[in-house]
């Protein structure tokens, strides 16, 4: 009776008391109908909680029970999974790979800029139109590196390719003289009709001995000329060549600013055309053949 009868139904009041026989009969009938002891909400919660510890914490359980034989549904609280938080140190977006890719792209863009600039320069030079003839050229008197005096009349009957420079030039003059030699090689046998000349704009240092040493590094057919300061400067004047000492700190160590131009002169001593530093050897040969068809093979 004490097991089946809750404490709240126990009372000493005679009008509320239940006979043990009557209560036992009702309880026995209830047990036979259910076939087991009824689960109270407290017992049901404890049972589900004990079973939840053996299952995965990510699963949630919902228990339904008949509370006090009334068939009510009881919601069991869900268990929250324990998440493991891993700390990852921040990494820099700048890596060796990104630096390499950036350098490669920069080099490619710079190469494209230079090639495009050179292409546009060639295009502009090829589209130049010359109207009339420039008042360039005239008589001159100079000295060959062998010591023989020469004048402009000594070269009549041949085409002249003239360049003004100085032997102490570090880079521009050597590159232009190499280009002059390339022009002669491209012309082949027709180059025998052309006399290439180098005229100094620095007669103070370009002595005959200095020019002989300097000429050994370039094409064998290039003739190097010098003279007195008046002779060299007068020749530069008739061809309108600009020249000036860049710095006069030391008498023996200075540079000379000058025009970077090749002059093409006809067999009669008359000026025909000029070629700037941006003009390639192939373009020079093409333009020379256009002015002088006899230079074509």
Coordinates of N, CA and C in Angstrom, one line a residue, residues 47-217:
X47 N 16.2 8.6 -16.7 CA 16.5 7.5 -17.6 C 17.0 8.0 -18.9
X48 N 16.4 9.0 -19.4 CA 16.9 9.6 -20.7 C 18.2 10.3 -20.5
X49 N 18.4 10.9 -19.4 CA 19.7 11.5 -19.2 C 20.8 10.5 -19.1
X50 N 20.6 9.4 -18.4 CA 21.6 8.4 -18.3 C 21.9 7.8 -19.7
X51 N 20.9 7.6 -20.5 CA 21.2 7.0 -21.8 C 21.8 8.0 -22.8
X52 N 21.6 9.3 -22.5 CA 22.2 10.4 -23.4 C 23.7 10.4 -23.2
X53 N 24.2 10.0 -22.1 CA 25.6 10.1 -21.8 C 26.4 9.1 -22.6
X54 N 25.7 8.0 -23.0 CA 26.4 6.9 -23.8 C 26.2 7.2 -25.3
X55 N 25.3 8.1 -25.6 CA 25.1 8.3 -27.1 C 26.0 9.6 -27.5
X56 N 25.9 9.9 -28.8 CA 26.6 11.1 -29.3 C 26.0 12.3 -28.7
X57 N 26.9 13.3 -28.2 CA 26.3 14.5 -27.7 C 25.6 15.4 -28.7
X58 N 25.9 15.1 -30.0 CA 25.3 15.9 -31.1 C 23.8 15.6 -31.3
X59 N 23.4 14.4 -30.7 CA 22.0 13.9 -30.9 C 21.1 14.5 -29.8
X60 N 19.9 14.9 -30.1 CA 19.0 15.4 -29.1 C 17.9 14.3 -29.0
X61 N 17.4 14.2 -27.8 CA 16.3 13.2 -27.5 C 15.1 14.0 -27.0
X62 N 14.0 13.4 -27.4 CA 12.7 13.9 -27.0 C 12.0 12.8 -26.4
X63 N 11.7 12.8 -25.2 CA 11.0 11.7 -24.5 C 9.5 12.1 -24.3
X64 N 8.8 11.1 -24.6 CA 7.3 11.2 -24.4 C 6.9 10.2 -23.3
X65 N 6.2 10.6 -22.4 CA 5.8 9.7 -21.3 C 4.4 10.1 -20.9
X66 N 3.9 9.1 -20.3 CA 2.5 9.3 -19.8 C 2.7 9.7 -18.3
X67 N 2.5 11.0 -18.1 CA 2.7 11.6 -16.8 C 1.4 11.3 -16.0
X68 N 1.6 10.5 -15.0 CA 0.5 10.1 -14.1 C -0.7 9.6 -14.8
X69 N -0.4 8.8 -15.9 CA -1.5 8.2 -16.7 C -2.3 9.1 -17.5
X70 N -1.7 10.4 -17.7 CA -2.5 11.4 -18.5 C -2.1 11.5 -19.9
X71 N -1.0 10.9 -20.3 CA -0.6 10.9 -21.7 C 0.0 12.2 -22.2
X72 N 0.7 13.0 -21.3 CA 1.2 14.3 -21.7 C 2.7 14.1 -22.3
X73 N 3.0 14.9 -23.2 CA 4.4 14.8 -23.8 C 5.3 15.7 -23.1
X74 N 6.5 15.2 -22.7 CA 7.4 15.9 -21.9 C 8.7 16.1 -22.8
X75 N 9.1 17.4 -22.9 CA 10.3 17.7 -23.7 C 11.6 17.6 -22.9
X76 N 12.5 16.9 -23.3 CA 13.8 16.7 -22.6 C 14.8 17.8 -23.1
X77 N 15.5 18.5 -22.3 CA 16.4 19.5 -22.8 C 17.5 18.9 -23.6
X78 N 17.9 19.6 -24.6 CA 18.9 19.1 -25.6 C 20.3 19.4 -25.0
X79 N 21.2 18.5 -25.2 CA 22.6 18.6 -24.8 C 23.4 19.3 -25.9
X80 N 24.1 20.3 -25.5 CA 24.9 21.1 -26.5 C 26.3 20.4 -26.7
X81 N 26.7 20.2 -27.9 CA 28.0 19.6 -28.1 C 29.2 20.6 -27.7
X82 N 30.2 20.0 -27.3 CA 31.4 20.8 -26.9 C 32.3 20.9 -28.2
X83 N 32.5 22.2 -28.6 CA 33.2 22.5 -29.8 C 34.7 22.8 -29.4
X84 N 35.6 22.2 -30.1 CA 37.0 22.5 -29.9 C 37.5 23.6 -30.8
X85 N 37.9 24.7 -30.3 CA 38.3 25.9 -31.0 C 39.9 25.8 -31.1
X86 N 40.3 25.8 -32.4 CA 41.8 25.7 -32.6 C 42.2 27.1 -33.1
X87 N 43.3 27.6 -32.5 CA 43.8 28.9 -32.8 C 44.9 28.8 -33.9
X88 N 44.7 29.5 -35.0 CA 45.6 29.5 -36.1 C 46.3 30.9 -36.2
X89 N 47.6 30.9 -36.2 CA 48.3 32.2 -36.3 C 48.1 32.8 -37.6
X90 N 47.9 34.2 -37.6 CA 47.6 34.9 -38.9 C 48.9 34.8 -39.8
X91 N 48.6 34.7 -41.1 CA 49.7 34.7 -42.1 C 49.7 35.9 -42.9
X92 N 50.9 36.3 -43.3 CA 51.0 37.6 -44.1 C 50.6 37.3 -45.6
X93 N 49.9 38.2 -46.2 CA 49.6 38.1 -47.6 C 50.8 38.2 -48.6
X94 N 51.9 38.7 -48.1 CA 53.1 38.8 -48.9 C 54.0 37.6 -48.8
X95 N 54.1 36.9 -49.9 CA 55.0 35.7 -49.9 C 56.0 35.8 -50.9
X96 N 57.0 34.9 -50.9 CA 58.0 34.9 -52.0 C 57.4 34.6 -53.3
X97 N 56.3 33.8 -53.4 CA 55.7 33.5 -54.7 C 55.0 34.8 -55.2
X98 N 54.3 35.6 -54.3 CA 53.7 36.8 -54.8 C 54.7 37.8 -55.2
X99 N 55.9 37.9 -54.5 CA 56.9 38.8 -54.9 C 57.5 38.4 -56.3
X100 N 57.7 37.1 -56.5 CA 58.2 36.7 -57.8 C 57.3 37.0 -58.9
X101 N 56.0 36.7 -58.7 CA 55.0 37.0 -59.8 C 55.0 38.5 -60.1
X102 N 55.1 39.4 -59.0 CA 55.0 40.8 -59.2 C 56.3 41.3 -60.0
X103 N 57.4 40.7 -59.6 CA 58.6 41.1 -60.4 C 58.6 40.7 -61.8
X104 N 58.0 39.5 -62.1 CA 57.9 39.0 -63.4 C 57.0 39.9 -64.3
X105 N 55.9 40.2 -63.7 CA 54.9 41.1 -64.4 C 55.5 42.5 -64.6
X106 N 56.2 43.0 -63.6 CA 56.9 44.3 -63.8 C 57.9 44.3 -64.9
X107 N 58.7 43.2 -65.0 CA 59.7 43.1 -66.0 C 59.1 43.0 -67.4
X108 N 58.0 42.2 -67.5 CA 57.3 42.1 -68.8 C 56.7 43.4 -69.3
X109 N 56.1 44.2 -68.3 CA 55.6 45.5 -68.7 C 56.7 46.5 -69.1
X110 N 57.8 46.4 -68.5 CA 58.9 47.3 -68.8 C 59.4 47.0 -70.2
X111 N 59.6 45.7 -70.5 CA 60.0 45.2 -71.8 C 59.1 45.6 -72.9
X112 N 57.8 45.5 -72.6 CA 56.7 45.9 -73.6 C 56.8 47.4 -73.8
X113 N 57.0 48.2 -72.8 CA 57.1 49.7 -72.9 C 58.3 50.0 -73.8
X114 N 59.5 49.4 -73.6 CA 60.6 49.7 -74.4 C 60.4 49.3 -75.9
X115 N 59.9 48.1 -76.1 CA 59.7 47.7 -77.5 C 58.7 48.6 -78.2
X116 N 57.6 48.9 -77.5 CA 56.6 49.8 -78.1 C 57.1 51.2 -78.4
X117 N 57.9 51.7 -77.5 CA 58.5 53.0 -77.8 C 59.5 53.0 -79.0
X118 N 60.3 51.9 -79.1 CA 61.1 51.8 -80.2 C 60.4 51.7 -81.5
X119 N 59.3 50.9 -81.5 CA 58.4 50.7 -82.7 C 57.8 52.0 -83.1
X120 N 57.3 52.8 -82.2 CA 56.7 54.1 -82.5 C 57.7 55.1 -83.0
X121 N 59.0 55.0 -82.5 CA 60.0 55.9 -83.0 C 60.4 55.6 -84.5
X122 N 60.5 54.3 -84.7 CA 60.8 53.8 -86.1 C 59.7 54.3 -87.1
X123 N 58.4 54.1 -86.6 CA 57.3 54.5 -87.4 C 57.3 56.0 -87.7
X124 N 57.6 56.8 -86.7 CA 57.7 58.3 -86.9 C 58.8 58.7 -87.8
X125 N 60.0 58.0 -87.7 CA 61.1 58.3 -88.6 C 60.8 58.0 -90.0
X126 N 60.1 56.8 -90.2 CA 59.9 56.4 -91.6 C 58.8 57.2 -92.3
X127 N 58.0 57.9 -91.5 CA 56.9 58.8 -92.1 C 57.4 60.2 -92.2
X128 N 58.6 60.5 -91.9 CA 59.1 61.9 -92.1 C 59.2 62.2 -93.6
X129 N 58.8 63.4 -93.9 CA 58.9 63.9 -95.3 C 59.8 65.1 -95.3
X130 N 60.8 65.1 -96.2 CA 61.7 66.2 -96.3 C 61.4 67.0 -97.6
X131 N 61.2 68.3 -97.4 CA 60.9 69.1 -98.6 C 62.1 70.0 -98.9
X132 N 62.7 69.8 -100.0 CA 63.9 70.6 -100.4 C 65.2 70.0 -99.7
X133 N 66.2 70.7 -99.8 CA 67.5 70.2 -99.3 C 68.0 71.2 -98.2
X134 N 68.6 70.6 -97.1 CA 69.1 71.4 -96.1 C 70.4 72.0 -96.5
X135 N 70.7 73.2 -96.0 CA 71.9 73.9 -96.3 C 73.0 73.4 -95.4
X136 N 73.4 72.1 -95.6 CA 74.5 71.5 -94.8 C 75.6 71.1 -95.7
X137 N 76.8 71.1 -95.1 CA 78.0 70.7 -95.8 C 78.7 71.8 -96.5
X138 N 80.0 71.6 -96.8 CA 80.8 72.6 -97.4 C 82.2 72.2 -97.4
X139 N 83.1 73.1 -97.8 CA 84.5 72.7 -97.9 C 85.1 72.6 -96.5
X140 N 86.1 71.7 -96.4 CA 86.8 71.5 -95.1 C 88.2 71.1 -95.4
X141 N 89.1 71.3 -94.4 CA 90.5 70.9 -94.5 C 90.9 70.2 -93.2
X142 N 91.3 69.0 -93.2 CA 91.6 68.2 -92.0 C 92.8 67.4 -92.2
X143 N 93.1 66.5 -91.3 CA 94.3 65.6 -91.3 C 93.9 64.2 -91.0
X144 N 94.3 63.3 -91.9 CA 94.0 61.9 -91.7 C 94.9 61.4 -90.5
X145 N 94.6 60.2 -90.0 CA 95.3 59.7 -88.8 C 96.7 59.2 -89.3
X146 N 96.9 59.1 -90.6 CA 98.2 58.8 -91.1 C 99.1 60.0 -91.2
X147 N 98.5 61.2 -91.0 CA 99.3 62.5 -91.0 C 99.1 63.2 -92.4
X148 N 98.4 62.7 -93.3 CA 98.2 63.3 -94.6 C 97.1 64.3 -94.6
X149 N 97.3 65.6 -95.0 CA 96.2 66.6 -95.0 C 95.2 66.2 -96.1
X150 N 94.0 66.4 -95.9 CA 92.9 66.1 -96.9 C 91.9 67.3 -96.9
X151 N 91.2 67.4 -98.0 CA 90.1 68.4 -98.1 C 88.9 67.6 -98.6
X152 N 87.8 68.4 -98.7 CA 86.6 67.8 -99.3 C 86.7 67.4 -100.7
X153 N 87.6 68.0 -101.5 CA 87.8 67.7 -102.9 C 88.4 66.3 -103.1
X154 N 89.2 65.8 -102.0 CA 89.8 64.5 -102.1 C 88.8 63.4 -102.1
X155 N 87.6 63.7 -101.8 CA 86.6 62.6 -101.7 C 85.5 62.8 -102.7
X156 N 85.7 63.7 -103.7 CA 84.7 63.8 -104.7 C 84.7 62.5 -105.6
X157 N 83.5 62.1 -106.0 CA 83.3 60.9 -106.8 C 82.9 59.7 -105.9
X158 N 82.8 59.9 -104.6 CA 82.4 58.9 -103.7 C 81.3 59.4 -102.7
X159 N 80.5 58.5 -102.3 CA 79.5 58.9 -101.3 C 80.2 59.0 -100.0
X160 N 79.8 59.9 -99.1 CA 80.4 60.0 -97.8 C 79.4 59.8 -96.7
X161 N 79.8 59.0 -95.7 CA 79.0 58.8 -94.5 C 79.8 59.4 -93.3
X162 N 79.4 60.5 -92.8 CA 80.2 61.3 -91.9 C 79.6 61.3 -90.5
X163 N 80.4 61.1 -89.5 CA 80.0 61.1 -88.1 C 81.0 62.0 -87.3
X164 N 80.4 62.8 -86.4 CA 81.3 63.7 -85.6 C 81.2 63.1 -84.2
X165 N 82.4 63.0 -83.5 CA 82.5 62.5 -82.2 C 83.9 62.8 -81.6
X166 N 84.2 62.1 -80.5 CA 85.5 62.2 -79.8 C 85.8 60.8 -79.2
X167 N 87.1 60.5 -79.2 CA 87.6 59.2 -78.9 C 87.4 58.8 -77.4
X168 N 87.3 59.8 -76.5 CA 87.1 59.5 -75.1 C 85.6 59.3 -74.7
X169 N 84.8 59.3 -75.7 CA 83.3 59.1 -75.5 C 83.1 57.7 -74.9
X170 N 82.4 57.6 -73.8 CA 82.3 56.3 -73.1 C 81.3 55.3 -73.8
X171 N 80.2 55.8 -74.4 CA 79.2 54.8 -74.9 C 78.6 55.2 -76.3
X172 N 78.2 56.4 -76.5 CA 77.4 56.7 -77.7 C 78.3 56.7 -78.9
X173 N 79.4 57.3 -78.9 CA 80.3 57.2 -80.1 C 80.7 55.8 -80.5
X174 N 81.1 55.0 -79.6 CA 81.4 53.6 -80.0 C 80.2 52.9 -80.6
X175 N 79.0 53.0 -80.0 CA 77.9 52.4 -80.6 C 77.5 52.9 -82.0
X176 N 77.7 54.2 -82.2 CA 77.4 54.7 -83.5 C 78.4 54.3 -84.6
X177 N 79.7 54.1 -84.2 CA 80.7 53.7 -85.1 C 80.5 52.2 -85.4
X178 N 80.0 51.4 -84.4 CA 79.7 50.0 -84.7 C 78.5 49.9 -85.7
X179 N 77.6 50.8 -85.5 CA 76.4 50.8 -86.4 C 76.9 51.2 -87.8
X180 N 77.9 52.1 -87.9 CA 78.4 52.5 -89.2 C 79.1 51.3 -89.9
X181 N 79.8 50.5 -89.1 CA 80.4 49.3 -89.7 C 79.4 48.3 -90.1
X182 N 78.3 48.2 -89.4 CA 77.2 47.3 -89.7 C 76.6 47.7 -91.1
X183 N 76.4 49.0 -91.3 CA 75.9 49.5 -92.6 C 76.8 49.1 -93.7
X184 N 78.1 49.2 -93.5 CA 79.0 48.8 -94.6 C 78.9 47.3 -94.9
X185 N 78.8 46.5 -93.8 CA 78.7 45.1 -94.0 C 77.4 44.7 -94.8
X186 N 76.3 45.4 -94.5 CA 75.1 45.2 -95.1 C 75.1 45.5 -96.6
X187 N 75.9 46.5 -96.9 CA 75.9 47.0 -98.3 C 76.8 46.0 -99.2
X188 N 77.7 45.3 -98.5 CA 78.5 44.3 -99.3 C 79.5 45.0 -100.2
X189 N 79.6 44.6 -101.4 CA 80.5 45.2 -102.4 C 80.2 46.6 -102.7
X190 N 78.9 47.0 -102.6 CA 78.5 48.4 -102.9 C 79.1 49.3 -101.9
X191 N 79.6 48.9 -100.7 CA 80.2 49.8 -99.7 C 81.5 50.4 -100.3
X192 N 82.1 49.8 -101.3 CA 83.3 50.4 -101.9 C 83.1 51.7 -102.5
X193 N 81.8 52.0 -102.8 CA 81.5 53.3 -103.4 C 81.2 54.4 -102.3
X194 N 81.4 54.0 -101.0 CA 81.1 54.9 -99.9 C 82.4 55.0 -99.1
X195 N 82.7 56.2 -98.7 CA 83.9 56.5 -97.8 C 83.3 56.9 -96.4
X196 N 83.4 56.1 -95.4 CA 83.0 56.5 -94.1 C 84.0 57.4 -93.4
X197 N 83.6 58.5 -92.8 CA 84.5 59.4 -92.1 C 84.1 59.6 -90.7
X198 N 85.1 59.7 -89.8 CA 84.9 60.1 -88.4 C 85.7 61.4 -88.3
X199 N 85.0 62.5 -87.9 CA 85.6 63.8 -87.7 C 85.6 64.2 -86.2
X200 N 86.7 64.5 -85.6 CA 86.8 64.8 -84.2 C 86.3 66.1 -83.8
X201 N 85.6 66.2 -82.7 CA 85.2 67.5 -82.1 C 85.9 67.8 -80.9
X202 N 87.0 67.0 -80.6 CA 87.9 67.2 -79.5 C 89.3 67.1 -79.9
X203 N 89.7 68.1 -80.7 CA 91.1 68.0 -81.3 C 92.2 68.1 -80.2
X204 N 91.9 68.7 -79.0 CA 92.9 68.8 -78.0 C 93.4 67.5 -77.6
X205 N 92.6 66.5 -77.5 CA 93.0 65.1 -77.0 C 93.0 64.1 -78.1
X206 N 92.3 64.3 -79.2 CA 92.3 63.4 -80.3 C 93.5 63.6 -81.2
X207 N 94.6 63.2 -80.8 CA 95.9 63.3 -81.6 C 95.9 62.2 -82.6
X208 N 96.9 62.2 -83.5 CA 97.0 61.2 -84.5 C 97.3 59.8 -83.9
X209 N 98.1 59.8 -82.8 CA 98.4 58.5 -82.2 C 97.2 58.0 -81.4
X210 N 96.4 58.9 -80.8 CA 95.2 58.5 -80.1 C 94.2 57.9 -81.1
X211 N 94.0 58.5 -82.3 CA 93.1 58.0 -83.3 C 93.5 56.7 -83.8
X212 N 94.8 56.5 -84.0 CA 95.2 55.1 -84.5 C 94.8 54.0 -83.5
X213 N 95.0 54.3 -82.2 CA 94.6 53.3 -81.2 C 93.1 53.1 -81.2
X214 N 92.4 54.2 -81.4 CA 90.9 54.1 -81.3 C 90.4 53.4 -82.5
X215 N 91.0 53.6 -83.7 CA 90.5 53.0 -84.9 C 90.6 51.5 -84.9
X216 N 91.5 51.0 -84.1 CA 91.7 49.5 -84.1 C 90.5 48.7 -83.6
X217 N 89.5 49.4 -83.0 CA 88.4 48.7 -82.4 C 87.2 48.7 -83.4

